[in-house]
XYZ file of C-alpha atoms in Angstrom:
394
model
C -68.491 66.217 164.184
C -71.562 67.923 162.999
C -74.660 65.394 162.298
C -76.731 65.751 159.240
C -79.416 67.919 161.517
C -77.104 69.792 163.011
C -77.399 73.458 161.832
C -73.626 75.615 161.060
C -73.123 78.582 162.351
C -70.140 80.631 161.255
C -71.288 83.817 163.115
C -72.817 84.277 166.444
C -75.615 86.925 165.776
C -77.931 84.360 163.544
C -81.176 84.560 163.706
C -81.649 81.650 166.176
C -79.348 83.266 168.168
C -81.127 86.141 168.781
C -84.407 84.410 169.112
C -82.594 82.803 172.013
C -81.289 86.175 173.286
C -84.763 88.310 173.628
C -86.488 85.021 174.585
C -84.021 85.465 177.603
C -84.331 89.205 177.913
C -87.987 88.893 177.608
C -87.859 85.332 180.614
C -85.756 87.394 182.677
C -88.134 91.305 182.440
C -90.907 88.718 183.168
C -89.381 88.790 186.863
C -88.167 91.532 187.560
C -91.190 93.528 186.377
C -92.516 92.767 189.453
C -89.636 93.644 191.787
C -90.745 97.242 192.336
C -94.889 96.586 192.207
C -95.826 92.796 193.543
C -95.150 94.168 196.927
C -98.043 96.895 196.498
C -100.159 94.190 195.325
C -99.459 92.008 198.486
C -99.673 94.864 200.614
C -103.033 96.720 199.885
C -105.010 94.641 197.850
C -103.361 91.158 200.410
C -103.423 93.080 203.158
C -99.875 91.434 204.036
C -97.945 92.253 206.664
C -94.219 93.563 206.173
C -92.934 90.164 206.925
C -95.100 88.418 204.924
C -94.681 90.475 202.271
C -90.935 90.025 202.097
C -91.099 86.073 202.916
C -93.031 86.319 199.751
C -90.496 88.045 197.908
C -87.730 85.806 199.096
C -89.288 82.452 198.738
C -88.641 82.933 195.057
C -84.747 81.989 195.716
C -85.484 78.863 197.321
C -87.120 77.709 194.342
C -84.961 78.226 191.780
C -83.019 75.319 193.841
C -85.826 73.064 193.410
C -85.400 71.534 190.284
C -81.676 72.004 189.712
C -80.866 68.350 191.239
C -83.381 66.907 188.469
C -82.189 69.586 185.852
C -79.537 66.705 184.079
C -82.632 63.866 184.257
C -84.886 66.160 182.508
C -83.011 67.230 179.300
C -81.361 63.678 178.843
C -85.250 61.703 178.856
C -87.026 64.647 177.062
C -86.571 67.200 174.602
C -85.092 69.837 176.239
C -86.470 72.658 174.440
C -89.907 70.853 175.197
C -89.030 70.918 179.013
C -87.471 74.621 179.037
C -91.179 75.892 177.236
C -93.442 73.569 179.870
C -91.509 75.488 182.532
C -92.765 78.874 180.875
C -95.744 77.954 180.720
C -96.132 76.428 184.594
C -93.911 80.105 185.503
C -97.196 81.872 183.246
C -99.844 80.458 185.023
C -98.376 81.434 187.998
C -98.791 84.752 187.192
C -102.213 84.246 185.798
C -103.006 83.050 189.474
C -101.565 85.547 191.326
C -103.828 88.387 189.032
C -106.669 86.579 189.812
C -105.873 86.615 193.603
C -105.526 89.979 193.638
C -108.053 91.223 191.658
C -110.736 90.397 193.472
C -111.443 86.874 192.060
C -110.487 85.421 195.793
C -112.091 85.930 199.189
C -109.034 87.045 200.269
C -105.359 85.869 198.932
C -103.836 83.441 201.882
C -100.250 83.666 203.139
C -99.658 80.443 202.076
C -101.264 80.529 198.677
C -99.093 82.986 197.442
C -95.552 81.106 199.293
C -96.496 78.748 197.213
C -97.057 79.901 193.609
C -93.837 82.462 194.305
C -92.291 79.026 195.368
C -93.174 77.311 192.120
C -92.692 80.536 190.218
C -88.941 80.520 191.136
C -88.787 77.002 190.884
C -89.970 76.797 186.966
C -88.198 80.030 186.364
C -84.734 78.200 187.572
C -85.130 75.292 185.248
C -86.156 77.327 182.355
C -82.853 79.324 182.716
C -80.752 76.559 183.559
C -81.609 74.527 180.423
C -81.847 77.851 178.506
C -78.367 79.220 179.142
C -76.777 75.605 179.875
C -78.166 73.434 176.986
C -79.903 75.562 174.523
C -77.693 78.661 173.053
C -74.757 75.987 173.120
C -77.160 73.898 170.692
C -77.242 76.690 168.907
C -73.669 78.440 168.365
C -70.397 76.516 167.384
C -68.252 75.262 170.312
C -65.460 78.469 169.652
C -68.193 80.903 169.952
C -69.675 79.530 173.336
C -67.614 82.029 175.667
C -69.015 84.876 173.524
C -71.825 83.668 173.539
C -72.402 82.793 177.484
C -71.205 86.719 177.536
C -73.742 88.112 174.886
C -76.939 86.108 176.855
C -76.169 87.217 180.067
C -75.911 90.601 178.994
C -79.427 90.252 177.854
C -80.679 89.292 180.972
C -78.851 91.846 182.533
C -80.542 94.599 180.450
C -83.968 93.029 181.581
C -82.926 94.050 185.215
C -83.399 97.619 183.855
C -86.183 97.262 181.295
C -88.565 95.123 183.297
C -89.513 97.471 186.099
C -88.982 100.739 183.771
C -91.931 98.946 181.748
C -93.941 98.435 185.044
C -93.594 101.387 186.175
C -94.187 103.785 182.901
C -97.427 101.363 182.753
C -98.698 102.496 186.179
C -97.466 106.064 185.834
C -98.160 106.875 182.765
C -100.813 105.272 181.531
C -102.305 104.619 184.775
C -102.626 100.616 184.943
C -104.089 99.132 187.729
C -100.783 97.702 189.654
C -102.168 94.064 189.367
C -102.813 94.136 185.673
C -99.039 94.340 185.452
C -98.945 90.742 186.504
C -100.105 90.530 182.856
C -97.275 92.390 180.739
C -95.464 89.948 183.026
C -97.130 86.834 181.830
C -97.088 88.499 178.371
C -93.379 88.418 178.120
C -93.081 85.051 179.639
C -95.393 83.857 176.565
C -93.858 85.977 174.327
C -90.235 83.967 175.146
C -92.263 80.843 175.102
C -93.208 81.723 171.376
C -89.586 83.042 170.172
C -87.859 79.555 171.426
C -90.531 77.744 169.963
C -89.774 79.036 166.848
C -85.886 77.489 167.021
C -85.110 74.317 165.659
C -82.973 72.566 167.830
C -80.777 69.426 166.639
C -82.125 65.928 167.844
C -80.136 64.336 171.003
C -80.439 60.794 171.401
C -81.125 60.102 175.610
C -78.594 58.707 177.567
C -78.101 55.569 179.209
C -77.733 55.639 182.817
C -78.386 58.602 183.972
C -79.624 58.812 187.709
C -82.680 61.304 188.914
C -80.609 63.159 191.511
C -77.343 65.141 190.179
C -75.110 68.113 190.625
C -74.762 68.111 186.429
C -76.240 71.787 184.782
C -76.895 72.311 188.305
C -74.205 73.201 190.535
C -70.288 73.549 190.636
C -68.994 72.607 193.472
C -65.591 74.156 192.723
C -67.664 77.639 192.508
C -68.692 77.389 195.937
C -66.045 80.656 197.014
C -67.340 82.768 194.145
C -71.185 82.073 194.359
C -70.428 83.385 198.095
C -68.545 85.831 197.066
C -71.043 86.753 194.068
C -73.961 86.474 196.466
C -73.332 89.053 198.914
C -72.923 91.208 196.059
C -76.440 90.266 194.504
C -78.310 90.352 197.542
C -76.616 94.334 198.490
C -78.274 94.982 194.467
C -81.757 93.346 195.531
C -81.665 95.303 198.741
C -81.809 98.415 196.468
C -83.736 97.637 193.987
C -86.180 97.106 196.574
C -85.969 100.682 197.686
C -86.295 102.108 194.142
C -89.633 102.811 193.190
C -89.285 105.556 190.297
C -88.524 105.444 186.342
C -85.444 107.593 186.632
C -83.589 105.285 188.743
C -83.744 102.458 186.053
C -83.479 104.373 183.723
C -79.872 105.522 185.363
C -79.216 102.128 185.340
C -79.856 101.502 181.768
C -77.291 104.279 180.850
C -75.071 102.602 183.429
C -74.858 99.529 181.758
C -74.047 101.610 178.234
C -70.836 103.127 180.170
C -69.810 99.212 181.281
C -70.323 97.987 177.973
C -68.047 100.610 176.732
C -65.269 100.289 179.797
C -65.443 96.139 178.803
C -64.397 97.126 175.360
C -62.449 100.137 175.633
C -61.040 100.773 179.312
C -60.506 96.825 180.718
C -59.347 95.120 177.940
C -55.791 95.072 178.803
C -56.292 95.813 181.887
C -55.345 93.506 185.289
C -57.726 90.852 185.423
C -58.832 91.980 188.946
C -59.660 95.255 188.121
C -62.525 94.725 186.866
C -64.602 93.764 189.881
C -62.349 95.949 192.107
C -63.838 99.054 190.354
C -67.244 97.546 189.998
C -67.336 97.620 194.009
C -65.827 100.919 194.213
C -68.402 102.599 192.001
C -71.272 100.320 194.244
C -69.704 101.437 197.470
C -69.510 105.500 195.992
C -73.499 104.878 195.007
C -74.288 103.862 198.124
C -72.890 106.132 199.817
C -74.360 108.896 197.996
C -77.681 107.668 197.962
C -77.215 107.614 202.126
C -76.251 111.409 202.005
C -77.715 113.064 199.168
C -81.386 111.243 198.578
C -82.280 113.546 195.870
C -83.079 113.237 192.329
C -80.561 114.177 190.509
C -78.122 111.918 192.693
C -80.960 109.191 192.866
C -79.910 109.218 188.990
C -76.012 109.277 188.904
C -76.222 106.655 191.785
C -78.318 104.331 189.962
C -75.561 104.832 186.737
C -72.874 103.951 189.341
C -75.038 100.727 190.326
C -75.232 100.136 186.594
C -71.506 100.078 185.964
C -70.668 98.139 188.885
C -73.270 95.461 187.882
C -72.298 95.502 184.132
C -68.111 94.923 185.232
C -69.060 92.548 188.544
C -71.351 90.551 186.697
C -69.423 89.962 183.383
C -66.261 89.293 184.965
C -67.908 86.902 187.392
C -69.908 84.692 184.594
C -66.069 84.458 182.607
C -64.633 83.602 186.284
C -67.373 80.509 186.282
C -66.045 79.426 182.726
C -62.565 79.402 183.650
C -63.045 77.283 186.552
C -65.005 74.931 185.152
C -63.718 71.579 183.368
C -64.387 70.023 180.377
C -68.346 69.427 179.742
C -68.992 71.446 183.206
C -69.709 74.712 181.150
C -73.596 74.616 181.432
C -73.388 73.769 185.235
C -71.011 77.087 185.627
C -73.522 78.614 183.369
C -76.534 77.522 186.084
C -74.205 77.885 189.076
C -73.613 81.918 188.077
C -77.651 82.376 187.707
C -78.183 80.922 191.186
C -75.946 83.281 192.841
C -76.980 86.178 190.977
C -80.733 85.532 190.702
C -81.475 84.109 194.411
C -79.283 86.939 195.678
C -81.472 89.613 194.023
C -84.786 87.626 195.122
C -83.492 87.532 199.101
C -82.198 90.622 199.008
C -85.633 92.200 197.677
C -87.499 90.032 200.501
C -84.967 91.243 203.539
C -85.851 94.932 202.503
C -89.641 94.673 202.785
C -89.713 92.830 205.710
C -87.711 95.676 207.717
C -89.877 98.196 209.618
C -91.511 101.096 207.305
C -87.788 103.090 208.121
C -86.412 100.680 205.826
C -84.083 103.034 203.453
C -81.488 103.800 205.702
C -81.191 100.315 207.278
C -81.409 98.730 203.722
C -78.376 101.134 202.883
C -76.436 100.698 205.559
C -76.763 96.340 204.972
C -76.110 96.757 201.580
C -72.857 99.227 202.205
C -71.328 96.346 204.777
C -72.303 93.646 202.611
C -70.165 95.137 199.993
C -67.489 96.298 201.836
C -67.588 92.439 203.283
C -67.504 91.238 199.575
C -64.861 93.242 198.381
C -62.348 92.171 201.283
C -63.237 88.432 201.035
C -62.151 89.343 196.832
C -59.422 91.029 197.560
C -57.479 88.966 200.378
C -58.748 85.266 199.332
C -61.275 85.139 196.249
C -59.167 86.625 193.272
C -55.854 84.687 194.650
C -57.891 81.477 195.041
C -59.280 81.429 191.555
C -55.907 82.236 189.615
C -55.236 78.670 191.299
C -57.614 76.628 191.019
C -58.986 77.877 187.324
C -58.723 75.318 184.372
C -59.226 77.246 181.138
């Protein structure tokens, strides 16, 4: 039953909705933006060490775990819009901390310093996406459209994997930006995210009674546990490349990827075997990797980052339905948080494990990436796909 404050929604693409949508494209570009350049910053204006460079890099997955447990606590004793923009904000100053560090305003930027703001970084950035995709775009679409509209967000986020270095790195290149003023197109678009879900009107949710401090609820699904391992491997192979590519083309290849998947969701898989999906998605990663190992030029920098594109587009979406369908009734914002985990904190590690190799990184970041594939599409294949068409409940 809809209450008296409770906004209607016949279609999906309202203007709330989309609100919602760039708030997470813009959240999510706020991250990644920094993928290809932090590193630089830690490295010549930190003077950081390889290893310390990548433990600073990584540390970022450990905290989106941080607040998950007291995700459920949160949005049930405060407003959870109220909660999701305090975590942009904390995630913001971060980044206005990090700027400072490295632009002179410290002595010199400590090792630990910067574990920790990364560490609280992730942390906020975690419970702003859990309650984001797991409370708020449900409070703001009709309970038949929620599948589409799990679908829709994630795509958005998805695109920011693209957009948020390719606007880094035209910043630097083209209109030559110091690297650690990009720290503040990233707090810029964390702000900017702030401001568009500020805007929304969510309906008013009376708390409820009894509700402990510690829980897996919007958190984590334990019935999930064989595909966030078997998503995982596949994010942190992605993160290991990312990590190697430095130049606009190559997200821009992945950009026109991610057109192709759109198109082979609609047009090529719809009737398709349900498996075939990610079975083609790790085919076209295995063929990218394998061509970035033995033709490292531009032109195949470019096709292979399309391939990456398409795999991620099909993996991905098929994965966050895959969540859905095995969760139960009211579990559909944990699958929701459980799918980020594995995708985000995959990306984050495998990002740290490549800059923390020896300066002949590319062909041992490659190589990692091509076995952890291969690994994840044999675990899908002879136990993952068979074990979810059992144990799914939608």
């Amino acid at each position: 039953m809809n209450a008296q404050n409770t906004p209607v929604h016949i279609r999906l693409w309202h203007r709330e909705f989309w609100q919602m949508a760039l708030a997470n494209l813009l959240l999510s570009m706020s991250v990644y933006i920094l993928y290809p350049l932090l590193p630089q910053c830690l490295e010549d204006n930190g003077h950081f060490t390889a290893v310390e460079t990548g433990g600073a890099m990584a540390v970022f997955a450990l905290g989106l775990f941080l607040f998950g447990p007291f995700c459920s606590f949160l949005v049930q004793h405060y407003r959870r819009n109220k909660v999701c923009l305090w975590s942009i904000v904390i995630m913001a100053a971060c980044l206005g901390v990090l700027w400072y560090l490295f632009d002179g305003g410290w002595p010199s930027a400590t090792f630990p310093l910067v574990m920790l703001l990364r560490l609280v970084q992730g942390a906020t950035f975690g419970l702003a996406q859990m309650i984001l995709s797991s409370t708020l775009v449900i409070d703001t679409c009709e309970s038949y459209l929620r599948t589409e509209a799990n679908h829709s967000m994630s795509w958005f986020g998805r695109f920011a994997l693209s957009l948020g270095p390719l606007a880094g790195l035209f910043a630097t290149r083209h209109f030559h930006m110091p690297v650690p003023d990009v720290l503040w197109m990233a707090v810029g678009c964390a702000l900017f995210a702030f401001l568009l879900i500020r805007m929304v009107k969510f309906p008013f949710r009376a708390p409820s009674d009894h509700v402990t401090l510690f829980s897996t609820d919007r958190f984590w699904l334990g019935s999930g546990f064989i595909l966030f391992v078997n998503l995982l491997l596949i994010s942190v192979a992605v993160g290991m490349v990312l990590a190697l590519a430095t130049t606009i083309d190559f997200y821009a290849g992945i950009m026109v990827g991610y057109l192709f998947a759109l198109l082979a969701c609609r047009f090529v898989f719809r009737d398709a075997e349900l498996k075939s999906e990610v079975v083609s998605g790790l085919i076209l990663f295995l063929a990218a990797l394998l061509l970035l190992m033995v033709r490292p030029t531009a032109s195949s920098d470019f096709i292979a980052a399309a391939l990456i594109g398409i795999a991620i587009g099909l993996i991905g979406s098929r994965f966050l339905l895959f969540f859905i369908k095995l969760s139960r009734h009211c579990q559909r914002g944990t699958s929701q948080s459980t799918y980020m985990l594995a995708w985000e904190s995959g990306i984050a590690l495998g990002v740290g494990i490549t800059y923390a190799l020896p300066a002949s990184r590319y062909t041992t970041s490659l190589t990692i990436s091509l076995i952890l594939v291969s690994l994840a599409m044999l675990i899908y294949n002879l136990y993952t796909h068979r074990w979810f068409e059992h144990h799914k409940n939608r």
